[in-house]
Each structure stands twice: as C-alpha cells, then as structure tokens.
C-alpha cells in the first residue's frame, strides 16, 4: 500500500513536543518529508533525530511563530530544503489561564498572537508556495498536487471554558479562520480544516502542581490544569479516558490524507466524545 503522504512536504509548528511532535513522527512514517518547527531548538532537533532514526526525512527550523519575520523564513527554508510544500499544520500554542476579571491585556493579546495572528501570517507566507503553485498548475492544465492546511483548535473554543476567555476566543477564531481559508483557497484545490482537541495528555493538560511553565516575554507562565480537575475530567469524556498524543496526531493525519480529499472547512472534534 502506498504511504498516505508519500513524498509530500509538511510543515508542522509546535512540533518539538506533545501533539506536534507526534504528528511530525506520524507524518514521516507515512512518507512525508517533515519540517519540524518549534520555538525550542533542543526539542526540535530531538524530533528530527527521532524521525531520521526511524528511517524518515526531516529538517528542523526552530523559531517563534509570533515573530513577524519567522513565517516567511520558515517557508523559505522549507522550500530550499524540500521544494514544493503540500501541508501546513498550525499547531504551536500554549495556555495562559486566568479568570476574566483579573486577566491582563498582555495575557489576552498573547493568546491572540500565538493562536490567530501567527497562523494568519503563516498562511499568508504559504501563498507563493501553495496558492500560486496551484494557480500555475491550473494554468498549465495539470492536475493539482495535494495541498492542505490544518489548524489546531480546542473544545475550549467550541464550548468555552472557565479561566480561558483568551484561549477560548482565539481557538474559536480558528474555526472562522479555517472556513474562510477553505472558501478563498478551495478554488485552487487547497483544503483547509481544523482539529479541535478535547483532553490530550501533554504538558498543557498535566496537573498544574507539577510546575511546568513556558517563558514568554520574560514571564514564566504556569501550564497545566488544577490537579483535582485533572482527575475529574475523565467523567466528562464518554470514552472514559483522556487521549494520547498519538491519537491526536491521528486526527491530523486523517485530515491531511487522501481519505479527506473532499473534506474542506470542517472542524473535526478529537475528544473521545467530550462536549457532544
Ligand atoms: N493537550 C490538549 O489537550 C489540547 C487540547 C486542545 C488544543 N490543544 C492545542 O494543541 C496544540 C499543541 O499543544 P500540546 O498539548 O501538544 O502542547 P505542548 O506544550 O506539549 O506542545 C506545544 C508546542 O508548541 C510550542 N510553542 C508554543 N508557543 C510557540 C511559539 N510562539 N512559537 C513556536 N512554537 C511554540 C511549544 O514550545 C511546544 O513544543 C496547541 O495549539 C494547543 O492549544 C491541546
């Protein structure tokens, strides 16, 4: 059987750990040449090494997606290494929780910056490599290459979540973003879909008491959810358990694969049934 993404080139942001890393490894196992990108260079290189060790092809392009210069640089380096680009996965992100009456402007803006503005700049940076490439193929009467964009959303966006006004707003924003890209670029055969995750075991969902943080503009922002909620949440999931990063990556691969060739503008809930 031909691998699902044979010879396709995929850029995945936030691929140094968690869901993005699992997606990078899964895409490579299905034949893609993967551009692993993350703000943390050490984890980026570890994922590249793991892919190569397993016989796959990958390069690392570390960088911060909120840096206005980075999206263009990422596409330039990806194109220089691998040529045409087929897939962009907008996955990089984090949470900066707080109740709305105490939420600072900085806290609010940071979530829009990483979850909305960065994907916007990345898709805009993709235009010459994806949209224009498709136009040229169309003008030459060639069959279009497979191309798609996948945005990572969340059940916090679809349903709201206490303490996450900033994150929920940004993640719901990705749903409208996805539908608009699907409508603008569908004419070029470029699909755009979103995956809304529920509760996947990563450092974003581990017990807050374990003390994981992310440094943003000199601040150490605590990651995770309060320990008591971590245990309670399973009761809200019809499958009765949280999801693994491999299961999350499976949802992304499904939308990137030829089996989703006629799926466009959709938000796929990968949640074990949470929120239905
Ligand atoms: N874990 C869940 O249950 C869950 C649920 C819904 C949505 N999500 C979303 O899934 C995505 C992946 O999260 P995860 O759970 O794997 O978390 P994670 O912390 O394990 O991985 C996220 C990665 O994104 C990177 N990143 C963060 N900000 C960045 C930036 N500005 N530039 C470049 N890289 C950056 C981090 O360094 C990290 O390696 C995020 O968008 C998150 O909001 C996760």
Coordinates of N, CA, C and O and ligand atoms in Angstrom, one line a residue, residues 12-22 37-41 43-44 61-67 70 90-95 110-111 113-115 118 122 151-157 164 167 171 195-206 212 214-216 223 242-243 245 248 252 270 274, ligand 1:
X12 N 5.1 21.6 10.2 CA 4.3 21.5 11.4 C 4.9 22.4 12.5 O 6.1 22.2 12.8
X13 N 4.1 23.3 13.0 CA 4.6 24.2 14.0 C 4.3 23.6 15.4 O 3.4 22.8 15.5
X14 N 5.1 24.1 16.4 CA 5.0 23.5 17.7 C 5.3 22.0 17.7 O 4.7 21.3 18.5
X15 N 6.2 21.6 16.9 CA 6.4 20.1 16.7 C 7.6 19.6 17.6 O 8.0 18.5 17.4
X16 N 8.0 20.4 18.5 CA 9.1 20.0 19.4 C 8.7 19.0 20.5 O 9.5 18.3 21.1
X17 N 7.4 19.0 20.8 CA 6.9 18.1 21.8 C 5.4 18.0 21.7 O 4.8 18.6 20.8
X18 N 4.8 17.1 22.5 CA 3.3 17.0 22.5 C 2.7 16.5 21.2 O 3.3 15.7 20.5
X19 N 1.6 17.1 20.9 CA 0.8 16.7 19.7 C 1.6 16.9 18.4 O 1.6 16.1 17.5
X20 N 2.3 18.1 18.4 CA 3.0 18.4 17.1 C 4.1 17.4 16.9 O 4.4 17.0 15.7
X21 N 4.8 17.0 17.9 CA 5.9 16.0 17.7 C 5.3 14.7 17.3 O 5.9 14.1 16.4
X22 N 4.2 14.3 17.9 CA 3.6 13.0 17.5 C 3.1 13.1 16.0 O 3.3 12.1 15.2
X37 N 9.2 22.4 13.3 CA 9.4 23.8 13.8 C 8.9 24.0 15.2 O 7.8 23.6 15.5
X38 N 9.7 24.6 16.0 CA 9.3 24.9 17.4 C 10.1 26.0 17.9 O 11.3 26.2 17.5
X39 N 9.6 26.7 18.9 CA 10.4 27.8 19.5 C 11.6 27.3 20.2 O 12.6 28.0 20.4
X40 N 11.5 26.1 20.7 CA 12.6 25.5 21.5 C 13.5 24.6 20.5 O 13.0 23.6 20.0
X41 N 14.8 25.0 20.4 CA 15.6 24.3 19.4 C 16.0 22.9 19.8 O 16.1 22.0 19.0
X43 N 14.3 20.5 21.7 CA 13.3 19.6 21.3 C 13.0 19.4 19.8 O 12.7 18.3 19.3
X44 N 13.2 20.5 19.1 CA 13.1 20.5 17.6 C 14.1 19.4 17.1 O 13.7 18.5 16.3
X61 N 13.5 23.6 11.7 CA 13.6 25.0 11.6 C 13.0 25.7 12.8 O 11.9 26.0 12.9
X62 N 13.9 25.8 13.8 CA 13.4 26.4 15.1 C 13.1 27.9 14.9 O 13.7 28.6 14.2
X63 N 12.1 28.3 15.7 CA 11.7 29.8 15.7 C 10.4 30.0 16.4 O 9.6 29.1 16.6
X64 N 10.2 31.3 16.7 CA 8.9 31.6 17.4 C 7.9 32.1 16.4 O 8.2 33.1 15.6
X65 N 6.8 31.5 16.3 CA 5.8 31.8 15.3 C 5.2 33.2 15.5 O 4.6 33.8 14.6
X66 N 5.4 33.8 16.7 CA 4.9 35.1 16.9 C 5.8 36.2 16.4 O 5.5 37.4 16.4
X67 N 7.0 35.8 16.0 CA 8.0 36.8 15.4 C 7.5 37.1 14.0 O 7.4 36.2 13.2
X70 N 9.3 35.4 11.1 CA 9.6 34.0 11.1 C 8.8 33.2 10.1 O 9.3 32.3 9.4
X90 N -0.9 24.3 11.6 CA -0.7 25.4 12.6 C -1.1 24.8 13.9 O -2.2 24.8 14.3
X91 N 0.0 24.3 14.6 CA -0.3 23.6 15.9 C 0.3 24.4 17.1 O -0.1 24.2 18.2
X92 N 1.4 25.2 16.9 CA 2.1 25.8 18.0 C 1.1 26.6 18.9 O 0.2 27.3 18.4
X93 N 1.2 26.4 20.2 CA 0.4 27.1 21.1 C 0.6 26.8 22.6 O 1.4 25.9 22.9
X94 N 0.0 27.5 23.4 CA 0.0 27.3 24.9 C -1.1 28.0 25.5 O -1.9 28.6 24.8
X95 N -1.3 27.8 26.8 CA -2.4 28.4 27.5 C -1.8 29.4 28.5 O -0.7 29.2 29.1
X110 N -1.5 37.9 24.2 CA -0.6 36.8 23.9 C -1.3 35.6 23.3 O -0.7 34.9 22.4
X111 N -2.5 35.3 23.7 CA -3.3 34.2 23.1 C -3.7 34.4 21.7 O -3.7 33.5 20.8
X113 N -2.1 36.4 19.7 CA -0.9 36.5 18.9 C -0.4 35.1 18.5 O -0.1 34.8 17.3
X114 N -0.4 34.1 19.4 CA 0.1 32.8 19.0 C -0.9 31.9 18.3 O -0.6 31.2 17.4
X115 N -2.2 32.1 18.7 CA -3.2 31.2 18.1 C -4.0 31.8 16.9 O -4.6 31.1 16.1
X118 N -0.3 34.5 14.4 CA 0.7 33.7 13.8 C 0.2 32.8 12.7 O 0.8 32.7 11.6
X122 N 1.4 32.8 8.8 CA 1.9 31.6 8.2 C 1.1 31.2 7.0 O 1.7 30.8 6.0
X151 N -5.5 23.5 11.0 CA -5.4 24.4 12.2 C -5.8 23.7 13.4 O -6.8 22.9 13.4
X152 N -5.1 23.9 14.5 CA -5.4 23.2 15.7 C -6.3 24.1 16.6 O -5.9 25.2 17.0
X153 N -7.5 23.6 16.9 CA -8.5 24.4 17.7 C -8.7 23.5 19.0 O -7.8 22.7 19.3
X154 N -9.7 23.8 19.7 CA -9.9 23.2 21.0 C -11.4 23.2 21.4 O -12.1 24.1 21.0
X155 N -11.8 22.2 22.2 CA -13.1 22.3 22.8 C -13.3 23.5 23.7 O -14.4 24.0 23.8
X156 N -12.2 24.1 24.2 CA -12.4 25.3 24.9 C -12.9 26.4 24.0 O -13.7 27.3 24.5
X157 N -12.5 26.4 22.8 CA -13.1 27.3 21.8 C -14.5 27.0 21.4 O -15.4 27.9 21.4
X164 N -10.4 30.5 30.7 CA -9.7 30.5 29.4 C -10.4 31.5 28.4 O -10.5 31.1 27.2
X167 N -7.9 32.1 25.6 CA -7.6 30.9 24.8 C -8.9 30.5 24.0 O -8.8 30.2 22.8
X171 N -9.2 30.2 20.0 CA -9.4 28.9 19.4 C -10.7 28.8 18.6 O -10.8 28.1 17.6
X195 N -8.8 20.8 13.6 CA -9.0 19.7 14.6 C -9.1 20.4 15.9 O -8.3 21.1 16.4
X196 N -10.3 20.1 16.6 CA -10.5 20.6 17.9 C -10.2 19.4 18.9 O -11.0 18.5 18.9
X197 N -9.2 19.6 19.7 CA -8.9 18.5 20.7 C -9.6 18.8 22.0 O -9.9 20.0 22.3
X198 N -9.9 17.7 22.7 CA -10.5 17.8 24.0 C -9.5 17.8 25.1 O -8.9 18.8 25.4
X199 N -9.1 16.6 25.5 CA -8.2 16.5 26.7 C -7.2 15.5 26.3 O -7.3 14.3 26.5
X200 N -6.1 16.0 25.7 CA -5.0 15.1 25.3 C -3.8 15.2 26.3 O -3.5 16.4 26.7
X201 N -3.2 14.1 26.7 CA -2.2 14.2 27.7 C -0.9 14.8 27.2 O -0.2 14.2 26.5
X202 N -0.7 16.0 27.5 CA 0.6 16.8 27.2 C 0.9 17.7 28.4 O 0.1 17.7 29.4
X203 N 1.9 18.4 28.3 CA 2.2 19.3 29.4 C 1.2 20.4 29.6 O 1.1 21.0 30.7
X204 N 0.3 20.6 28.6 CA -0.8 21.6 28.7 C -1.9 21.1 29.6 O -2.7 21.9 30.1
X205 N -2.0 19.8 29.7 CA -3.1 19.2 30.5 C -2.7 18.5 31.7 O -3.5 18.0 32.5
X206 N -1.4 18.4 32.0 CA -1.0 17.7 33.2 C -1.3 18.6 34.4 O -1.7 19.7 34.3
X212 N 5.2 22.8 35.5 CA 5.7 23.1 34.1 C 5.3 24.6 33.8 O 4.2 25.1 34.1
X214 N 6.0 28.0 30.7 CA 6.6 28.4 29.4 C 7.0 29.9 29.6 O 6.2 30.7 30.2
X215 N 8.2 30.2 29.2 CA 8.7 31.6 29.3 C 8.2 32.4 28.1 O 8.5 32.1 27.0
X216 N 7.5 33.5 28.4 CA 7.0 34.4 27.3 C 7.3 35.8 27.8 O 6.8 36.3 28.8
X223 N 1.8 26.2 33.3 CA 1.0 25.4 32.3 C 0.3 24.3 33.1 O 0.7 23.9 34.2
X242 N -8.6 10.1 28.9 CA -8.0 11.2 28.2 C -7.4 10.6 26.9 O -7.2 9.3 26.8
X243 N -7.0 11.4 26.0 CA -6.4 11.0 24.7 C -4.9 11.0 24.7 O -4.3 11.8 25.5
X245 N -1.2 11.5 22.6 CA -0.7 12.4 21.5 C -0.7 11.6 20.2 O -1.0 12.2 19.1
X248 N -4.2 12.0 19.0 CA -4.4 13.4 18.5 C -3.8 13.5 17.1 O -4.4 14.1 16.2
X252 N -5.1 14.6 12.9 CA -4.4 15.5 12.0 C -4.1 14.8 10.7 O -4.3 15.3 9.6
X270 N -11.7 15.8 18.1 CA -11.0 14.6 18.5 C -10.9 14.7 20.0 O -10.0 15.3 20.7
X274 N -16.1 14.1 24.3 CA -16.4 15.2 25.3 C -17.0 16.4 24.6 O -16.6 16.8 23.5
Ligands
LIG1 N1 -3.3 19.0 25.0 C1 -4.6 19.2 24.8 O1 -5.5 18.6 25.4 C2 -5.1 20.2 23.8 C3 -6.4 20.5 23.7 C4 -6.9 21.4 22.7 C5 -6.0 22.0 21.9 N2 -4.6 21.8 22.1 C6 -3.7 22.6 21.3 O2 -2.8 21.7 20.7 C7 -1.6 22.4 20.3 C8 -0.4 21.6 20.8 O3 -0.4 21.6 22.2 P1 0.2 20.4 23.1 O4 -0.9 20.0 24.0 O5 0.8 19.4 22.3 O6 1.2 21.3 24.0 P2 2.8 21.1 24.2 O7 3.1 22.2 25.2 O8 3.1 19.7 24.5 O9 3.3 21.5 22.8 C9 3.2 22.7 22.2 C10 4.5 23.1 21.5 O10 4.3 24.4 20.9 C11 5.4 25.2 21.0 N3 5.2 26.6 21.0 C12 4.4 27.3 21.9 N4 4.5 28.6 21.5 C13 5.2 28.7 20.4 C14 5.6 29.8 19.6 N5 5.2 31.0 19.9 N6 6.4 29.5 18.5 C15 6.7 28.3 18.2 N7 6.4 27.2 19.0 C16 5.6 27.4 20.1 C17 6.0 24.8 22.4 O11 7.4 25.0 22.5 C18 5.6 23.3 22.4 O12 6.7 22.5 22.0 C19 -1.8 23.8 20.9 O13 -2.2 24.7 19.9 C20 -2.8 23.6 21.9 O14 -3.5 24.8 22.2 C21 -4.2 20.9 23.0

